Amino acid sequence: MDEECALSQQGECWIYDVNSVVFAGARIRDDARLTGFCVVSHEATIGGRACIHASQISHHAQISDNVTVMQSQVRGYCRLADEARLLPHCQVIAARGLTADRDKVLQIYQRATVSASRILHQAQIYGDAFVEHAFVEHRAEVFDQARLEGNEENDVWVCDNARVYGNARLIAGRGEDAIPTVRYSSQVAENAVIEGNCLLKHRAMVGGEAQLRGGPILLDDDVLIQGRTVIIGDVIVEHQVSINDEVQIAAQEGEAIHLRGPKTLDGQQHITRTPLLGAL
């Protein structure tokens, strides 16, 4: 420590590894514990009953309550609170001023769990969200019981102002480009499941119990998917298309389906090819 006040004399806070360093205005207080080799610096604050193991915390990061951080990096103006957990191999890199909400602070809180993921800028992860092998950036939000389930080959991407919530699941595949990506102001909610090579761009909303299994799938420009809709294969849906009920859209191998609105599909329609004039 570069100064005695770096480790508070109040509470039961402690630094267990003699090789750990705390400097440049960083503070350890309350009942916080540092185990393993930790580097805490540049006005970062660790308090409450937080447990930090073999991690780097710096540049105004605020960690409190019963947060656990294991073998991860946390950097920049951010707040980790409540029962949140960062499991090994996470990077949390906060940066304000990159969006219209200039003062918004990156937060991971309540009972959220993040593992092997990169959380950047002003992202928000909370509720009982579970995020593994994912890339979440800008003002994106993942909350409620939502799950991002990437793997060692492919991350799940949630970017810009996108939101994933309810019981929604985004699942990466193992093949090339099997990366579910939600961008701009798109949303995935309720009990929807999106798997593999799927890209949601401008103002796409997927909810209900919809299932999308990409090969690839693109949703763009005011698309609403809900009910028990199933979309499989190489499919483009764009420009004011609403799909409800138990519609099934399944592209055969080597073929593509292109649906362009404005139009509404409902009932129990089963589509296996592009409708006449559907791509115009």
Tab-separated table of C-alpha atoms in Angstrom:
chain	number	residue	atom	x	y	z
A	1	MET	CA	0.000	0.000	0.000
A	2	ASP	CA	1.258	3.464	-0.805
A	3	GLU	CA	-0.566	4.977	2.196
A	4	GLU	CA	-1.915	3.655	5.461
A	5	CYS	CA	-5.492	4.806	4.804
A	6	ALA	CA	-5.719	2.551	1.741
A	7	LEU	CA	-6.859	-0.212	4.122
A	8	SER	CA	-9.488	1.041	6.554
A	9	GLN	CA	-8.943	0.487	10.260
A	10	GLN	CA	-12.708	0.144	10.697
A	11	GLY	CA	-14.485	-3.160	10.096
A	12	GLU	CA	-12.747	-6.427	9.263
A	13	CYS	CA	-11.423	-5.674	5.785
A	14	TRP	CA	-8.198	-7.470	4.958
A	15	ILE	CA	-5.661	-8.166	2.226
A	16	TYR	CA	-4.526	-11.776	2.468
A	17	ASP	CA	-1.866	-12.083	-0.231
A	18	VAL	CA	1.350	-10.243	0.646
A	19	ASN	CA	2.001	-9.651	-3.063
A	20	SER	CA	-1.223	-7.674	-3.609
A	21	VAL	CA	-0.920	-3.925	-4.153
A	22	VAL	CA	-3.304	-1.054	-3.393
A	23	PHE	CA	-2.251	2.403	-4.560
A	24	ALA	CA	-3.119	5.695	-6.294
A	25	GLY	CA	-6.030	6.612	-4.039
A	26	ALA	CA	-7.709	3.187	-3.975
A	27	ARG	CA	-9.564	2.224	-0.782
A	28	ILE	CA	-10.431	-1.084	0.895
A	29	ARG	CA	-12.994	-0.677	3.669
A	30	ASP	CA	-15.806	-2.235	5.734
A	31	ASP	CA	-15.502	-6.046	5.687
A	32	ALA	CA	-14.131	-6.422	2.163
A	33	ARG	CA	-11.573	-9.170	1.514
A	34	LEU	CA	-8.846	-9.474	-1.089
A	35	THR	CA	-7.473	-12.973	-1.676
A	36	GLY	CA	-4.934	-14.107	-4.211
A	37	PHE	CA	-2.776	-11.587	-6.063
A	38	CYS	CA	-4.876	-8.434	-6.523
A	39	VAL	CA	-4.055	-5.011	-7.938
A	40	VAL	CA	-6.384	-2.210	-6.814
A	41	SER	CA	-5.582	1.303	-7.986
A	42	HIS	CA	-6.616	4.747	-9.231
A	43	GLU	CA	-9.370	5.623	-6.742
A	44	ALA	CA	-11.216	2.316	-6.961
A	45	THR	CA	-13.261	1.559	-3.830
A	46	ILE	CA	-14.058	-1.905	-2.470
A	47	GLY	CA	-16.397	-2.096	0.512
A	48	GLY	CA	-19.246	-3.952	2.153
A	49	ARG	CA	-18.561	-7.679	2.359
A	50	ALA	CA	-17.195	-7.876	-1.169
A	51	CYS	CA	-14.768	-10.691	-1.943
A	52	ILE	CA	-12.149	-10.049	-4.618
A	53	HIS	CA	-9.907	-12.907	-5.738
A	54	ALA	CA	-6.886	-12.569	-8.029
A	55	SER	CA	-8.328	-9.574	-9.886
A	56	GLN	CA	-7.439	-6.087	-11.099
A	57	ILE	CA	-9.757	-3.259	-10.000
A	58	SER	CA	-9.009	0.316	-11.050
A	59	HIS	CA	-10.002	3.790	-12.247
A	60	HIS	CA	-12.932	4.715	-9.969
A	61	ALA	CA	-14.657	1.308	-9.987
A	62	GLN	CA	-17.072	0.983	-7.041
A	63	ILE	CA	-17.627	-2.507	-5.578
A	64	SER	CA	-19.842	-3.008	-2.532
A	65	ASP	CA	-22.302	-5.228	-0.648
A	66	ASN	CA	-21.796	-8.980	-1.201
A	67	VAL	CA	-20.236	-8.816	-4.651
A	68	THR	CA	-17.813	-11.556	-5.708
A	69	VAL	CA	-15.116	-10.919	-8.321
A	70	MET	CA	-12.855	-13.795	-9.347
A	71	GLN	CA	-9.884	-13.647	-11.716
A	72	SER	CA	-11.305	-10.696	-13.630
A	73	GLN	CA	-10.577	-7.093	-14.568
A	74	VAL	CA	-12.821	-4.168	-13.597
A	75	ARG	CA	-11.819	-0.734	-14.849
A	76	GLY	CA	-13.493	2.678	-15.084
A	77	TYR	CA	-16.510	4.414	-13.547
A	78	CYS	CA	-18.848	1.521	-12.753
A	79	ARG	CA	-20.932	0.087	-9.925
A	80	LEU	CA	-20.994	-3.560	-8.858
A	81	ALA	CA	-23.437	-4.101	-6.007
A	82	ASP	CA	-25.812	-6.401	-4.128
A	83	GLU	CA	-25.183	-10.120	-4.764
A	84	ALA	CA	-23.638	-9.735	-8.218
A	85	ARG	CA	-20.930	-12.207	-9.249
A	86	LEU	CA	-18.107	-11.899	-11.739
A	87	LEU	CA	-16.747	-15.377	-12.345
A	88	PRO	CA	-13.325	-15.986	-13.930
A	89	HIS	CA	-12.150	-14.353	-17.132
A	90	CYS	CA	-14.423	-11.303	-17.229
A	91	GLN	CA	-13.443	-7.864	-18.477
A	92	VAL	CA	-15.555	-4.957	-17.280
A	93	ILE	CA	-14.347	-1.771	-18.973
A	94	ALA	CA	-16.587	1.199	-18.209
A	95	ALA	CA	-16.575	4.408	-20.233
A	96	ARG	CA	-18.975	7.328	-19.935
A	97	GLY	CA	-19.700	9.977	-22.551
A	98	LEU	CA	-19.977	7.698	-25.582
A	99	THR	CA	-23.788	7.868	-25.858
A	100	ALA	CA	-26.646	10.341	-25.431
A	101	ASP	CA	-26.750	9.368	-21.722
A	102	ARG	CA	-23.394	10.934	-21.051
A	103	ASP	CA	-23.451	10.373	-17.282
A	104	LYS	CA	-24.893	6.861	-17.235
A	105	VAL	CA	-22.659	4.466	-15.306
A	106	LEU	CA	-22.071	0.802	-16.135
A	107	GLN	CA	-23.774	-1.370	-13.504
A	108	ILE	CA	-23.880	-5.051	-12.583
A	109	TYR	CA	-26.109	-5.582	-9.581
A	110	GLN	CA	-28.882	-7.480	-7.781
A	111	ARG	CA	-28.253	-11.200	-8.379
A	112	ALA	CA	-26.678	-11.046	-11.824
A	113	THR	CA	-23.936	-13.532	-12.726
A	114	VAL	CA	-21.335	-12.839	-15.416
A	115	SER	CA	-18.713	-15.340	-16.563
A	116	ALA	CA	-16.000	-15.232	-19.237
A	117	SER	CA	-17.553	-12.119	-20.791
A	118	ARG	CA	-16.703	-8.570	-21.832
A	119	ILE	CA	-18.998	-5.880	-20.428
A	120	LEU	CA	-18.218	-2.425	-21.794
A	121	HIS	CA	-19.125	1.262	-21.734
A	122	GLN	CA	-22.482	1.892	-19.965
A	123	ALA	CA	-24.073	-1.569	-20.086
A	124	GLN	CA	-26.552	-2.672	-17.403
A	125	ILE	CA	-26.846	-6.257	-16.131
A	126	TYR	CA	-29.191	-6.944	-13.232
A	127	GLY	CA	-32.042	-9.007	-11.822
A	128	ASP	CA	-31.219	-12.710	-12.056
A	129	ALA	CA	-29.556	-12.394	-15.441
A	130	PHE	CA	-26.934	-14.987	-16.387
A	131	VAL	CA	-24.281	-13.947	-18.897
A	132	GLU	CA	-21.595	-16.368	-20.093
A	133	HIS	CA	-19.218	-15.980	-23.026
A	134	ALA	CA	-20.905	-12.761	-24.129
A	135	PHE	CA	-20.061	-9.273	-25.348
A	136	VAL	CA	-22.366	-6.564	-23.957
A	137	GLU	CA	-21.614	-2.940	-24.817
A	138	HIS	CA	-22.800	0.667	-24.976
A	139	ARG	CA	-26.208	1.060	-23.231
A	140	ALA	CA	-27.380	-2.526	-23.737
A	141	GLU	CA	-29.353	-4.109	-20.882
A	142	VAL	CA	-29.740	-7.735	-19.795
A	143	PHE	CA	-32.092	-8.301	-16.873
A	144	ASP	CA	-34.867	-10.355	-15.237
A	145	GLN	CA	-34.082	-14.051	-15.786
A	146	ALA	CA	-32.560	-13.555	-19.229
A	147	ARG	CA	-29.669	-15.807	-20.247
A	148	LEU	CA	-26.843	-15.203	-22.711
A	149	GLU	CA	-25.234	-18.580	-23.355
A	150	GLY	CA	-22.107	-18.356	-25.443
A	151	ASN	CA	-19.290	-20.881	-25.551
A	152	GLU	CA	-15.533	-21.106	-26.070
A	153	GLU	CA	-15.961	-20.732	-29.848
A	154	ASN	CA	-18.638	-18.029	-30.144
A	155	ASP	CA	-19.830	-15.208	-27.910
A	156	VAL	CA	-23.361	-13.833	-27.754
A	157	TRP	CA	-23.430	-10.117	-28.695
A	158	VAL	CA	-25.831	-7.532	-27.247
A	159	CYS	CA	-24.932	-4.039	-28.401
A	160	ASP	CA	-26.015	-0.412	-28.676
A	161	ASN	CA	-29.374	0.183	-26.930
A	162	ALA	CA	-30.648	-3.404	-27.201
A	163	ARG	CA	-32.451	-5.158	-24.341
A	164	VAL	CA	-32.785	-8.827	-23.409
A	165	TYR	CA	-35.155	-9.614	-20.544
A	166	GLY	CA	-37.927	-11.807	-19.176
A	167	ASN	CA	-36.964	-15.468	-19.577
A	168	ALA	CA	-35.391	-14.907	-22.982
A	169	ARG	CA	-32.379	-17.000	-24.026
A	170	LEU	CA	-29.698	-16.258	-26.613
A	171	ILE	CA	-27.591	-19.327	-27.372
A	172	ALA	CA	-24.439	-19.374	-29.491
A	173	GLY	CA	-23.733	-22.359	-31.694
A	174	ARG	CA	-20.430	-24.104	-32.258
A	175	GLY	CA	-20.097	-23.509	-35.985
A	176	GLU	CA	-18.698	-20.565	-37.906
A	177	ASP	CA	-20.730	-17.346	-37.428
A	178	ALA	CA	-23.176	-19.060	-35.047
A	179	ILE	CA	-23.307	-15.817	-33.060
A	180	PRO	CA	-26.683	-14.434	-31.911
A	181	THR	CA	-26.445	-10.635	-32.171
A	182	VAL	CA	-28.980	-8.076	-30.941
A	183	ARG	CA	-28.254	-4.495	-32.002
A	184	TYR	CA	-29.562	-0.926	-32.022
A	185	SER	CA	-32.918	-0.726	-30.186
A	186	SER	CA	-34.017	-4.329	-30.747
A	187	GLN	CA	-35.439	-6.405	-27.901
A	188	VAL	CA	-35.774	-10.070	-26.976
A	189	ALA	CA	-38.244	-10.809	-24.190
A	190	GLU	CA	-40.685	-13.204	-22.513
A	191	ASN	CA	-39.824	-16.847	-23.309
A	192	ALA	CA	-38.208	-16.315	-26.700
A	193	VAL	CA	-35.198	-18.445	-27.674
A	194	ILE	CA	-32.715	-17.314	-30.328
A	195	GLU	CA	-29.988	-19.724	-31.334
A	196	GLY	CA	-27.093	-19.607	-33.759
A	197	ASN	CA	-26.506	-17.168	-36.609
A	198	CYS	CA	-29.262	-14.609	-35.964
A	199	LEU	CA	-28.974	-10.833	-36.321
A	200	LEU	CA	-31.598	-8.416	-34.996
A	201	LYS	CA	-31.019	-4.907	-36.314
A	202	HIS	CA	-33.319	-1.874	-36.258
A	203	ARG	CA	-36.422	-2.077	-34.025
A	204	ALA	CA	-36.847	-5.847	-34.092
A	205	MET	CA	-38.840	-7.358	-31.235
A	206	VAL	CA	-38.961	-11.091	-30.469
A	207	GLY	CA	-41.221	-12.276	-27.653
A	208	GLY	CA	-43.843	-14.802	-26.661
A	209	GLU	CA	-42.499	-18.331	-27.041
A	210	ALA	CA	-40.926	-17.686	-30.419
A	211	GLN	CA	-37.966	-19.817	-31.491
A	212	LEU	CA	-35.368	-18.693	-34.014
A	213	ARG	CA	-32.623	-21.045	-35.182
A	214	GLY	CA	-30.423	-19.231	-37.604
A	215	GLY	CA	-28.856	-20.282	-40.787
A	216	PRO	CA	-28.599	-17.192	-41.035
A	217	ILE	CA	-31.637	-15.161	-39.888
A	218	LEU	CA	-31.891	-11.373	-40.268
A	219	LEU	CA	-34.672	-9.260	-38.719
A	220	ASP	CA	-34.631	-5.556	-39.597
A	221	ASP	CA	-36.813	-2.434	-39.657
A	222	ASP	CA	-39.867	-2.763	-37.387
A	223	VAL	CA	-40.270	-6.536	-37.214
A	224	LEU	CA	-42.399	-8.136	-34.488
A	225	ILE	CA	-42.148	-11.887	-33.820
A	226	GLN	CA	-44.343	-13.354	-31.090
A	227	GLY	CA	-46.708	-16.200	-30.201
A	228	ARG	CA	-45.289	-19.662	-30.913
A	229	THR	CA	-43.615	-18.630	-34.144
A	230	VAL	CA	-40.739	-20.829	-35.348
A	231	ILE	CA	-38.166	-19.539	-37.862
A	232	ILE	CA	-35.430	-21.859	-39.108
A	233	GLY	CA	-32.730	-21.549	-41.750
A	234	ASP	CA	-31.708	-18.785	-44.147
A	235	VAL	CA	-34.471	-16.208	-43.627
A	236	ILE	CA	-34.699	-12.418	-44.003
A	237	VAL	CA	-37.680	-10.605	-42.477
A	238	GLU	CA	-37.761	-6.833	-42.923
A	239	HIS	CA	-39.840	-3.661	-43.029
A	240	GLN	CA	-42.962	-3.698	-40.881
A	241	VAL	CA	-43.639	-7.417	-40.686
A	242	SER	CA	-45.646	-8.862	-37.790
A	243	ILE	CA	-45.622	-12.644	-37.250
A	244	ASN	CA	-47.915	-14.160	-34.622
A	245	ASP	CA	-49.645	-17.309	-33.411
A	246	GLU	CA	-48.125	-20.588	-34.641
A	247	VAL	CA	-46.586	-19.510	-37.929
A	248	GLN	CA	-43.642	-21.648	-39.069
A	249	ILE	CA	-41.041	-20.375	-41.514
A	250	ALA	CA	-38.483	-22.983	-42.526
A	251	ALA	CA	-36.003	-22.501	-45.350
A	252	GLN	CA	-34.808	-25.693	-46.954
A	253	GLU	CA	-31.089	-26.325	-47.125
A	254	GLY	CA	-29.475	-24.289	-49.886
A	255	GLU	CA	-32.496	-22.004	-50.251
A	256	ALA	CA	-33.464	-18.659	-48.710
A	257	ILE	CA	-36.757	-17.032	-47.740
A	258	HIS	CA	-37.252	-13.267	-47.949
A	259	LEU	CA	-40.314	-11.672	-46.341
A	260	ARG	CA	-40.813	-7.948	-46.775
A	261	GLY	CA	-43.702	-5.861	-45.448
A	262	PRO	CA	-45.835	-4.220	-44.603
A	263	LYS	CA	-47.628	-7.492	-43.840
A	264	THR	CA	-48.974	-9.620	-41.013
A	265	LEU	CA	-48.676	-13.393	-40.796
A	266	ASP	CA	-50.780	-15.273	-38.269
A	267	GLY	CA	-52.676	-18.475	-37.655
A	268	GLN	CA	-50.909	-21.714	-38.543
A	269	GLN	CA	-49.264	-20.724	-41.810
A	270	HIS	CA	-46.285	-22.832	-42.842
A	271	ILE	CA	-43.913	-21.008	-45.205
A	272	THR	CA	-41.110	-22.831	-47.008
A	273	ARG	CA	-40.337	-20.393	-49.834
A	274	THR	CA	-40.465	-16.681	-50.579
A	275	PRO	CA	-44.089	-15.686	-51.344
A	276	LEU	CA	-44.840	-14.226	-54.770
A	277	LEU	CA	-43.699	-10.590	-54.765
A	278	GLY	CA	-42.565	-11.124	-51.167
A	279	ALA	CA	-39.095	-9.751	-51.832
A	280	LEU	CA	-40.259	-6.624	-53.679
